[in-house]
CSV table of N, CA and C in Angstrom, one decimal:
chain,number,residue,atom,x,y,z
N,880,UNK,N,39.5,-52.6,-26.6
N,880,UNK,CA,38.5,-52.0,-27.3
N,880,UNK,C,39.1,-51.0,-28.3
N,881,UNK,N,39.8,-50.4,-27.8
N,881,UNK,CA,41.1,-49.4,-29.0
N,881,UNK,C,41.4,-50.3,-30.0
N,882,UNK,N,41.8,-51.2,-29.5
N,882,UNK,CA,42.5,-52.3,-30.5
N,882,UNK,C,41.6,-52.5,-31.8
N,883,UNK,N,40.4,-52.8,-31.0
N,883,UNK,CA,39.2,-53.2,-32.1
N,883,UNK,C,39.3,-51.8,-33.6
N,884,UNK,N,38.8,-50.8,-32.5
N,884,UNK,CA,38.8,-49.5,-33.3
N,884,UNK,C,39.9,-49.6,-34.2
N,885,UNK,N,41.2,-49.5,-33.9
N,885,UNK,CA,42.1,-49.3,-34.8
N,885,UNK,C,42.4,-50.1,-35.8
N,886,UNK,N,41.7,-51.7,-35.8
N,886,UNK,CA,41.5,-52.5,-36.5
N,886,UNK,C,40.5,-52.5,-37.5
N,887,UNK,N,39.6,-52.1,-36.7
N,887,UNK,CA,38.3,-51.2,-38.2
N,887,UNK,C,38.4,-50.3,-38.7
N,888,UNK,N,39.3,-49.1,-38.4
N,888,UNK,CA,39.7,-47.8,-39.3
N,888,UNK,C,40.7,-48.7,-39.9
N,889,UNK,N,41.6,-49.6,-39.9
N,889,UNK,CA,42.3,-50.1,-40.9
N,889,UNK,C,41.6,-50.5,-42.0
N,890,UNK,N,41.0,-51.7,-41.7
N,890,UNK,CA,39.9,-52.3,-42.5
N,890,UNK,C,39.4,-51.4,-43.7
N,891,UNK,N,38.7,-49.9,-43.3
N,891,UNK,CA,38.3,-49.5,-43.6
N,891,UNK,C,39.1,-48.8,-44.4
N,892,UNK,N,40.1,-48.2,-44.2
N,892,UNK,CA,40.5,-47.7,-44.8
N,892,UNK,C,41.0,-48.3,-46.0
N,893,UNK,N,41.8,-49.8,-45.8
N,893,UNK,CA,42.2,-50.7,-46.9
N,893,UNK,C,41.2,-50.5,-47.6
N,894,UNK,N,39.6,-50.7,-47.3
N,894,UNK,CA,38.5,-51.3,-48.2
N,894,UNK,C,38.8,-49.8,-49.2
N,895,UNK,N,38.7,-48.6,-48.7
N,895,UNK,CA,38.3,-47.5,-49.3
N,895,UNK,C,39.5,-47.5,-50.4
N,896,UNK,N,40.7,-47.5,-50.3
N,896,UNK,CA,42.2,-47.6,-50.8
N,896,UNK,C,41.8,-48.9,-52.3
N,897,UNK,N,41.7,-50.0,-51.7
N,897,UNK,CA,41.3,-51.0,-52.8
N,897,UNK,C,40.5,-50.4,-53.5
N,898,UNK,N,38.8,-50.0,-53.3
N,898,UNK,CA,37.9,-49.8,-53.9
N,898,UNK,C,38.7,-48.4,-55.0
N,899,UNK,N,39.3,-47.5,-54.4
N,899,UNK,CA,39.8,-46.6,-55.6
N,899,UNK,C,40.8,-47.1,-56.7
N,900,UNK,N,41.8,-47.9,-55.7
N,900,UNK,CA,42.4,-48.4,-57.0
N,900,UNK,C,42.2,-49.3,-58.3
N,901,UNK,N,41.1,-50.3,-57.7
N,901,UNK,CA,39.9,-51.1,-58.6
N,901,UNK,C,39.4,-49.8,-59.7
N,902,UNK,N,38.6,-49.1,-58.7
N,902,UNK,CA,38.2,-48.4,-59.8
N,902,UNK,C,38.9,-47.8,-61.0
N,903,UNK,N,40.1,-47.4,-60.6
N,903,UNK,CA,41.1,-46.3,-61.7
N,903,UNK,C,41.8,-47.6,-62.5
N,904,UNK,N,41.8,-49.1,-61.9
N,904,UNK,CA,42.4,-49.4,-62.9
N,904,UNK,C,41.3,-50.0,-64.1
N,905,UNK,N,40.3,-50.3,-63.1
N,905,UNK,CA,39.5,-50.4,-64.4
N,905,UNK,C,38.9,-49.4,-65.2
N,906,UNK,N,38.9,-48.1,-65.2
N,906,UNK,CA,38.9,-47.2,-65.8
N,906,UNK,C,40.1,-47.3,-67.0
N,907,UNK,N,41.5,-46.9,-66.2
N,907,UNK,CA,42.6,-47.1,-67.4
N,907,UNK,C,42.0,-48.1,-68.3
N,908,UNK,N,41.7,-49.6,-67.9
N,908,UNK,CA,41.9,-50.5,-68.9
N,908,UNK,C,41.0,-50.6,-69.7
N,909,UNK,N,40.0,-49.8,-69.5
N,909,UNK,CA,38.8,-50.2,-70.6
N,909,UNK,C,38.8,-49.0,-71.9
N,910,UNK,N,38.5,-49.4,-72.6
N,910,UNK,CA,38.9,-49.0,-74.1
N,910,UNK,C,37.6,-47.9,-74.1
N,911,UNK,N,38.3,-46.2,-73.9
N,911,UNK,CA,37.8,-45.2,-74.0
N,911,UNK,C,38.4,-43.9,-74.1
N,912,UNK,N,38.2,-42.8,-74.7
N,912,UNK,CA,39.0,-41.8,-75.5
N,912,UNK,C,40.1,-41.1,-73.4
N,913,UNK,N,41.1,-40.8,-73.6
N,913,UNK,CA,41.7,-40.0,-72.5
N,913,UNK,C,41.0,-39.2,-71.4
N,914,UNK,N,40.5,-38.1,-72.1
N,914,UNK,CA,39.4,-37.0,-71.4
N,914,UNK,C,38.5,-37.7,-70.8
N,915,UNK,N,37.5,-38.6,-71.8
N,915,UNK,CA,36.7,-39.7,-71.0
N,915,UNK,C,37.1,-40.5,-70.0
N,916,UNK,N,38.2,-40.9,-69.5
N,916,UNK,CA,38.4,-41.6,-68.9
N,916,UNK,C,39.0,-40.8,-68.0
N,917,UNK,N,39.4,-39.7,-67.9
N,917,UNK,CA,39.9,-39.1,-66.6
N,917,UNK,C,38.7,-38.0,-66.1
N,918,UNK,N,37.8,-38.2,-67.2
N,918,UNK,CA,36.6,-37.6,-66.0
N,918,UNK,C,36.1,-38.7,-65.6
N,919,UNK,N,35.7,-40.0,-66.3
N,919,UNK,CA,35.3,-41.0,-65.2
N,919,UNK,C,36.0,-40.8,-64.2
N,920,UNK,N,37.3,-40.7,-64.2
N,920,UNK,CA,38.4,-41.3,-63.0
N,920,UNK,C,37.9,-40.2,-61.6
N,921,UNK,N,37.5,-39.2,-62.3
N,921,UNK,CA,37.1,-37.7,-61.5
N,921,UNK,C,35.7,-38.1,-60.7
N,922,UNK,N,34.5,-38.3,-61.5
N,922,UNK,CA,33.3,-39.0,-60.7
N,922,UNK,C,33.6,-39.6,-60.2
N,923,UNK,N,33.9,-40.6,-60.6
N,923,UNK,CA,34.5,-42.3,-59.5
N,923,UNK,C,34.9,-42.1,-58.4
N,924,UNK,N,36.1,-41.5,-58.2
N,924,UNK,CA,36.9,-40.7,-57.1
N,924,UNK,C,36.0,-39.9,-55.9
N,925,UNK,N,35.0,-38.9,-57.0
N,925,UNK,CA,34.3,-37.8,-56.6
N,925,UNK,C,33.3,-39.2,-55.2
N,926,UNK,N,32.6,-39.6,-56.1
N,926,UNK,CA,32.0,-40.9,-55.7
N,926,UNK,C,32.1,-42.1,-54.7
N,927,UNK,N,33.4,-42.3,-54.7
N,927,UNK,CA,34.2,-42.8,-54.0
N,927,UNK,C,34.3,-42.3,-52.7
N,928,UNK,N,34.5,-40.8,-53.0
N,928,UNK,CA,35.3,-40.1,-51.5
N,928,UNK,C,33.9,-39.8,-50.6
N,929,UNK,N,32.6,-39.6,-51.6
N,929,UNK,CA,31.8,-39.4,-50.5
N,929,UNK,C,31.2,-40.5,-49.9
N,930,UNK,N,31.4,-41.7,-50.5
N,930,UNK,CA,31.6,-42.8,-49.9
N,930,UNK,C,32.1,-43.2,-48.6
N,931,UNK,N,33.3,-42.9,-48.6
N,931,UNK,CA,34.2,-43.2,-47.9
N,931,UNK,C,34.1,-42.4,-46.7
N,932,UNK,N,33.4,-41.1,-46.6
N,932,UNK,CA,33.0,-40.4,-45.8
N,932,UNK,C,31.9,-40.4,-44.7
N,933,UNK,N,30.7,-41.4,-46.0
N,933,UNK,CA,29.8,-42.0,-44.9
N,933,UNK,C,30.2,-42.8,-44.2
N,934,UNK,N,30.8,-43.7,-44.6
N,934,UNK,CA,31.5,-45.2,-44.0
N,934,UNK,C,31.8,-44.5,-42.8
N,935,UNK,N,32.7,-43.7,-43.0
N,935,UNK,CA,33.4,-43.4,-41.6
N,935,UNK,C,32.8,-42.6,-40.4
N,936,UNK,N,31.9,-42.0,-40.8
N,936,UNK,CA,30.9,-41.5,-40.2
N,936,UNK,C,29.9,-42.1,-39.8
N,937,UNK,N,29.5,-43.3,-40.3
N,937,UNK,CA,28.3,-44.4,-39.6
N,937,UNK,C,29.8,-45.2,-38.6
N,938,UNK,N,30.8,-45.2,-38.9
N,938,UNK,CA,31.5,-46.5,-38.2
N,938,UNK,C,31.9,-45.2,-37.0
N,939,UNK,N,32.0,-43.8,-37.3
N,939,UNK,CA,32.4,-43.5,-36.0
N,939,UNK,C,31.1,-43.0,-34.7
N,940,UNK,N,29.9,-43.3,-35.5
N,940,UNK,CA,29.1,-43.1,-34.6
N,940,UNK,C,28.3,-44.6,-34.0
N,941,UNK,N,28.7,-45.6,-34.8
N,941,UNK,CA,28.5,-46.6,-34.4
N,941,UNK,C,29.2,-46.9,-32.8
N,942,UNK,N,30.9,-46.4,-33.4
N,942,UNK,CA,31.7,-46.5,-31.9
N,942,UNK,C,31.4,-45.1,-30.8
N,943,UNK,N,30.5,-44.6,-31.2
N,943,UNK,CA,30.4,-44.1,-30.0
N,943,UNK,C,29.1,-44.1,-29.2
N,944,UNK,N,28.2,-45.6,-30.0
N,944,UNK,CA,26.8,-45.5,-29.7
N,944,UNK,C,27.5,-46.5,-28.6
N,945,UNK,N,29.0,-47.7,-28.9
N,945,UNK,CA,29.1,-48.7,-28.5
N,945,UNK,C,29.9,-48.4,-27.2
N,946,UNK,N,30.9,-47.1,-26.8
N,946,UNK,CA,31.0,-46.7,-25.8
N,946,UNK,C,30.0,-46.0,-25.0
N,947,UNK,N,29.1,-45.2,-25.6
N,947,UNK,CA,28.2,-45.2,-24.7
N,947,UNK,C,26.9,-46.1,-23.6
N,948,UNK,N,27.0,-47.3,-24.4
N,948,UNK,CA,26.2,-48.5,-24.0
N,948,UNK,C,27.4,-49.3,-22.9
N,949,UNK,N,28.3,-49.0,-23.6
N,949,UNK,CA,29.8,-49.8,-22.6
N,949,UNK,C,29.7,-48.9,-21.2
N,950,UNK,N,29.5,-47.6,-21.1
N,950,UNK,CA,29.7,-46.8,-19.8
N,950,UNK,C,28.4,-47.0,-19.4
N,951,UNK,N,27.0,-47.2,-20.0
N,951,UNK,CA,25.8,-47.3,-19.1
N,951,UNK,C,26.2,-48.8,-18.6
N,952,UNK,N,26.3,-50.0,-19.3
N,952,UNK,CA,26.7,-51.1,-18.9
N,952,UNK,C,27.6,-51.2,-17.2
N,953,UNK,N,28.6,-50.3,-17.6
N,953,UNK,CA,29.8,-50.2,-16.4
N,953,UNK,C,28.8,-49.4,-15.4
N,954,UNK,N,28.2,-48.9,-15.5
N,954,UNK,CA,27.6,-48.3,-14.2
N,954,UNK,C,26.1,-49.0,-13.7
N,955,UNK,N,25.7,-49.7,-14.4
N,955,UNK,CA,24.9,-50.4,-14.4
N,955,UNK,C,25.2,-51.7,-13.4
N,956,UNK,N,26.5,-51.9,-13.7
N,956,UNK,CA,27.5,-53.2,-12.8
N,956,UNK,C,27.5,-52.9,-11.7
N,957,UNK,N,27.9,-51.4,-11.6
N,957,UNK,CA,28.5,-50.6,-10.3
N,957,UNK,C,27.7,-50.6,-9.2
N,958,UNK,N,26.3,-50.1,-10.0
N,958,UNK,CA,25.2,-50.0,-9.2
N,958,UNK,C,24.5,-51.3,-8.4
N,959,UNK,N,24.5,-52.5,-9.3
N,959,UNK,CA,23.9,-53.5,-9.0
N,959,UNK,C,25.5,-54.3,-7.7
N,960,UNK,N,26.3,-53.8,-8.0
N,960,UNK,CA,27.5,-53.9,-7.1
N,960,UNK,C,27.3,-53.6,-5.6
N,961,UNK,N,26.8,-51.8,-5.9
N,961,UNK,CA,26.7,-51.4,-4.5
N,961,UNK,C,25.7,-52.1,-4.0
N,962,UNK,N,24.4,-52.4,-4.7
N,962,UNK,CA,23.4,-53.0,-3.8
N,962,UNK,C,23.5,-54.2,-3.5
N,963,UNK,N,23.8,-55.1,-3.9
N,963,UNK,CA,24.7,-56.2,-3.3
N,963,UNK,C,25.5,-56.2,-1.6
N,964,UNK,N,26.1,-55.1,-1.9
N,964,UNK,CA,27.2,-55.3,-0.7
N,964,UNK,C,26.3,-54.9,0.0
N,965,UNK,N,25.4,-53.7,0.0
N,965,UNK,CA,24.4,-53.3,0.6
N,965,UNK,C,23.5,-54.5,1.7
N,966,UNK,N,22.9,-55.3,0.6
N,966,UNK,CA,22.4,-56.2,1.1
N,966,UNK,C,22.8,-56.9,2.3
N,967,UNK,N,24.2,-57.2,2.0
N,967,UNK,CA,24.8,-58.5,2.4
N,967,UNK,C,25.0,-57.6,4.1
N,968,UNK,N,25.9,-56.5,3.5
N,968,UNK,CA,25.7,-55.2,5.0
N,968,UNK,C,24.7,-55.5,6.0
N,969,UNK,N,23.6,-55.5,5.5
N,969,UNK,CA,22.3,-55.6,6.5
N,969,UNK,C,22.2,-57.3,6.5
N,970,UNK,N,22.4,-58.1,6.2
N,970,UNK,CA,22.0,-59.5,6.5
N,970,UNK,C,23.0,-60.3,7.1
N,971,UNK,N,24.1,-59.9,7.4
N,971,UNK,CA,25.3,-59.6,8.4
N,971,UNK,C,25.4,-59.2,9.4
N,972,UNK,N,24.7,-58.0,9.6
N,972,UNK,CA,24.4,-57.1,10.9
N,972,UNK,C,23.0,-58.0,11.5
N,973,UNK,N,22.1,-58.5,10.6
N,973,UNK,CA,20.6,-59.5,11.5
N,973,UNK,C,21.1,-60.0,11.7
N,974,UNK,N,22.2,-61.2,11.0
N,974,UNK,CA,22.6,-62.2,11.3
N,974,UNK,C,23.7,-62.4,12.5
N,975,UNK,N,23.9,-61.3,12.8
N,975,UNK,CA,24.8,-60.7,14.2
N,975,UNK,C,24.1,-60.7,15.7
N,976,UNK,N,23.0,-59.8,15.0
N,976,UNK,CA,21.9,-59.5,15.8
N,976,UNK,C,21.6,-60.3,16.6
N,977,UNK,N,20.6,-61.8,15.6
N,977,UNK,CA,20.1,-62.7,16.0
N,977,UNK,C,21.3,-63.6,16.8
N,978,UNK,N,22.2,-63.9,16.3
N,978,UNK,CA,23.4,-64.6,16.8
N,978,UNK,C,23.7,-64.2,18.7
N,979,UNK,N,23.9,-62.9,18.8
N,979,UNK,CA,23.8,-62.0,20.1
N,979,UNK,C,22.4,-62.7,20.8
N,980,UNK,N,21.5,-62.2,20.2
N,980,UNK,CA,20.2,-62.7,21.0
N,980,UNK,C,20.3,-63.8,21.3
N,981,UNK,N,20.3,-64.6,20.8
N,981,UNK,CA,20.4,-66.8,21.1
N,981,UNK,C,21.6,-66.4,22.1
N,982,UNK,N,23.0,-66.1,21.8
N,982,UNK,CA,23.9,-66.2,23.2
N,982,UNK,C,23.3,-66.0,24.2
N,983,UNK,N,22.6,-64.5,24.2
N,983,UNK,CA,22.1,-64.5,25.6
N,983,UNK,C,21.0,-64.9,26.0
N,984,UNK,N,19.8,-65.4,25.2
N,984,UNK,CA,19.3,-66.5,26.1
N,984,UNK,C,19.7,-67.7,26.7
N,985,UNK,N,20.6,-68.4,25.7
N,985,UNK,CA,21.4,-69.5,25.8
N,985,UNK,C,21.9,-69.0,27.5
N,986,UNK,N,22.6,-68.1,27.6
N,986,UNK,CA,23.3,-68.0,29.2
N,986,UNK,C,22.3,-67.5,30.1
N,987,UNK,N,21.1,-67.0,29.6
N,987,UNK,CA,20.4,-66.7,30.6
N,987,UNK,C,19.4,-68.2,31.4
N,988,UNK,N,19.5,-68.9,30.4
N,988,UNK,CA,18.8,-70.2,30.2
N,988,UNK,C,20.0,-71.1,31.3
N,989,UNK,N,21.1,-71.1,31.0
N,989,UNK,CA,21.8,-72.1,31.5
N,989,UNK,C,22.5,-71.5,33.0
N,990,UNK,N,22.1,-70.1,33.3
N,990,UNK,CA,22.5,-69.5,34.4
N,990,UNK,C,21.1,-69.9,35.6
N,991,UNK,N,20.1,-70.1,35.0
N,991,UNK,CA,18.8,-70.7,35.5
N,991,UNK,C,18.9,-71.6,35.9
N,992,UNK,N,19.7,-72.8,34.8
N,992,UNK,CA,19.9,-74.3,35.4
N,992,UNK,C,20.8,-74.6,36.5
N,993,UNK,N,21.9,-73.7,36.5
N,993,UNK,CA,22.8,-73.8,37.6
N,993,UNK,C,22.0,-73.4,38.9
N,994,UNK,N,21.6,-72.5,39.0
N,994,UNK,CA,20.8,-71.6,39.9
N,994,UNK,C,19.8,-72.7,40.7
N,995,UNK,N,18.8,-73.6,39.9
N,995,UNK,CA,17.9,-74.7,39.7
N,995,UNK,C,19.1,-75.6,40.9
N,996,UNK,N,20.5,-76.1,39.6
N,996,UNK,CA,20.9,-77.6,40.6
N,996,UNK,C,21.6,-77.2,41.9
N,997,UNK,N,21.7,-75.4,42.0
N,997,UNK,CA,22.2,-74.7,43.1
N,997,UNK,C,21.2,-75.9,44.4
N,998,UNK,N,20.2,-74.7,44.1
N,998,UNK,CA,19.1,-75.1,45.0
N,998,UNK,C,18.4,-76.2,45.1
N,999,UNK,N,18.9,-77.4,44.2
N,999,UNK,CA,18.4,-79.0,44.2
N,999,UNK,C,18.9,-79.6,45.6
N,1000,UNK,N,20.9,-79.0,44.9
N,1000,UNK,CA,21.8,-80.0,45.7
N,1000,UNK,C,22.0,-79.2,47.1
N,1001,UNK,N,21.0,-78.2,47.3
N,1001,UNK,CA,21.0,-77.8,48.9
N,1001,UNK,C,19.7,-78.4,49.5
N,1002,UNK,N,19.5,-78.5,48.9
N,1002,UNK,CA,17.9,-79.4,49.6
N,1002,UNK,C,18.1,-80.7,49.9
N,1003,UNK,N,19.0,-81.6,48.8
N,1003,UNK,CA,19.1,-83.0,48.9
N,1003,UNK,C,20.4,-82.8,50.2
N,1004,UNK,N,20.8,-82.3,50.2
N,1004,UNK,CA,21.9,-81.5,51.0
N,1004,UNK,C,21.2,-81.3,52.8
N,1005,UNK,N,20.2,-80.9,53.0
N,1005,UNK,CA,20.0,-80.5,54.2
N,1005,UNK,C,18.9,-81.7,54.5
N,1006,UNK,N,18.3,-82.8,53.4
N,1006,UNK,CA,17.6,-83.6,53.5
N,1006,UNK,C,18.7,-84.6,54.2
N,1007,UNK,N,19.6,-85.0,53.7
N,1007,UNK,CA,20.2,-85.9,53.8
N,1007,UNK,C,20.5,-85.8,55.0
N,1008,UNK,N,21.1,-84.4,55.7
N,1008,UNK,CA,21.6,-84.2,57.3
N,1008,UNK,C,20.7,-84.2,58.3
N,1009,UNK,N,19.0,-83.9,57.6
N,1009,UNK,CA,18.4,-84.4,58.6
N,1009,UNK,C,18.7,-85.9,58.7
N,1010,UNK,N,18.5,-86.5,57.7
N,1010,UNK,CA,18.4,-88.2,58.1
N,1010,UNK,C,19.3,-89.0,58.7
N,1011,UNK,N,19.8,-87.8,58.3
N,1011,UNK,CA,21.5,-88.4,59.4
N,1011,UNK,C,21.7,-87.9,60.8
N,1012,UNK,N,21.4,-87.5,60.6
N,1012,UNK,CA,21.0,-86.7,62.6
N,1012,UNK,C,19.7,-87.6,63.1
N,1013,UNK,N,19.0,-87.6,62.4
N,1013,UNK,CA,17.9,-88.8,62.6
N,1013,UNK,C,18.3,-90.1,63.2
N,1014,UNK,N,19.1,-90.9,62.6
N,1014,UNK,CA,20.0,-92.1,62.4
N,1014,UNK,C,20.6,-91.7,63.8
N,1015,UNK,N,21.2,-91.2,64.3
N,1015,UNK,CA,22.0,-90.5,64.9
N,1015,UNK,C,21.2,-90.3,67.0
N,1016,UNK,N,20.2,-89.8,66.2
N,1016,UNK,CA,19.3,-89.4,67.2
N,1016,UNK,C,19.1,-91.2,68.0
N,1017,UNK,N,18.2,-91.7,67.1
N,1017,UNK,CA,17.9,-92.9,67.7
N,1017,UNK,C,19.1,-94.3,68.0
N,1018,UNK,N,19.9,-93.6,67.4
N,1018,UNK,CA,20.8,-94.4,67.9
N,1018,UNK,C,21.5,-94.4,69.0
């Protein structure tokens, strides 16, 4: 962005540098008494310089309308930055949350089913030794 700047104060300045020496030379060359032409050369100049003064004065308030829109912009980034991360912070931590929760149903669920084929395979378990004592009995 300096770069730019220092490229337009060049610019600028060439344009203002040409525009005077255009003028003085076409003053010299045009066919008019001495005095006349070195007070044109005097207005012209006069003319010229306050010229050159606005220029530089719209171009340096332009650059600083353009840094100041550049620093609202950059903080504007920043801000829309933090809330982002912000977001993602909290939908990370639910996403945690919920994640935790399912585990522990998930084991409270599957600590049930063992529990469940605990007490299946003791029943088929004491079923079976009656029938076998049964078998046993009458035999």
């Amino acid at each position: 962005m300096n770069n730019e700047k220092g490229r337009g104060g060049e610019f600028l300045a060439g344009f203002i540098v040409g525009g005077l020496v255009g003028a003085a030379i076409a003053l010299i060359l045009a066919p008019a008494p001495g005095e006349e032409t070195r007070a044109r050369l005097r207005e012209r100049g006069i003319e010229l310089k306050g010229r050159a003064e606005e220029l530089s004065e719209e171009a340096r308030k332009r650059a600083e309308e353009a840094r100041k829109r550049a620093e609202e912009l950059a903080e504007e980034a920043r801000k829309r930055a933090e809330t982002l991360a912000e977001e993602a912070r909290k939908r990370a931590e639910e996403l945690e949350e919920k994640g935790r929760i399912t585990l522990e149903e998930q084991k409270s669920r599957l600590q049930e089913a063992v529990e469940e084929g605990k007490k299946t395979a003791a029943q088929k378990k004491n079923e079976l030794l009656a029938k076998l004592e049964a078998e046993k009995a009458r035999s």
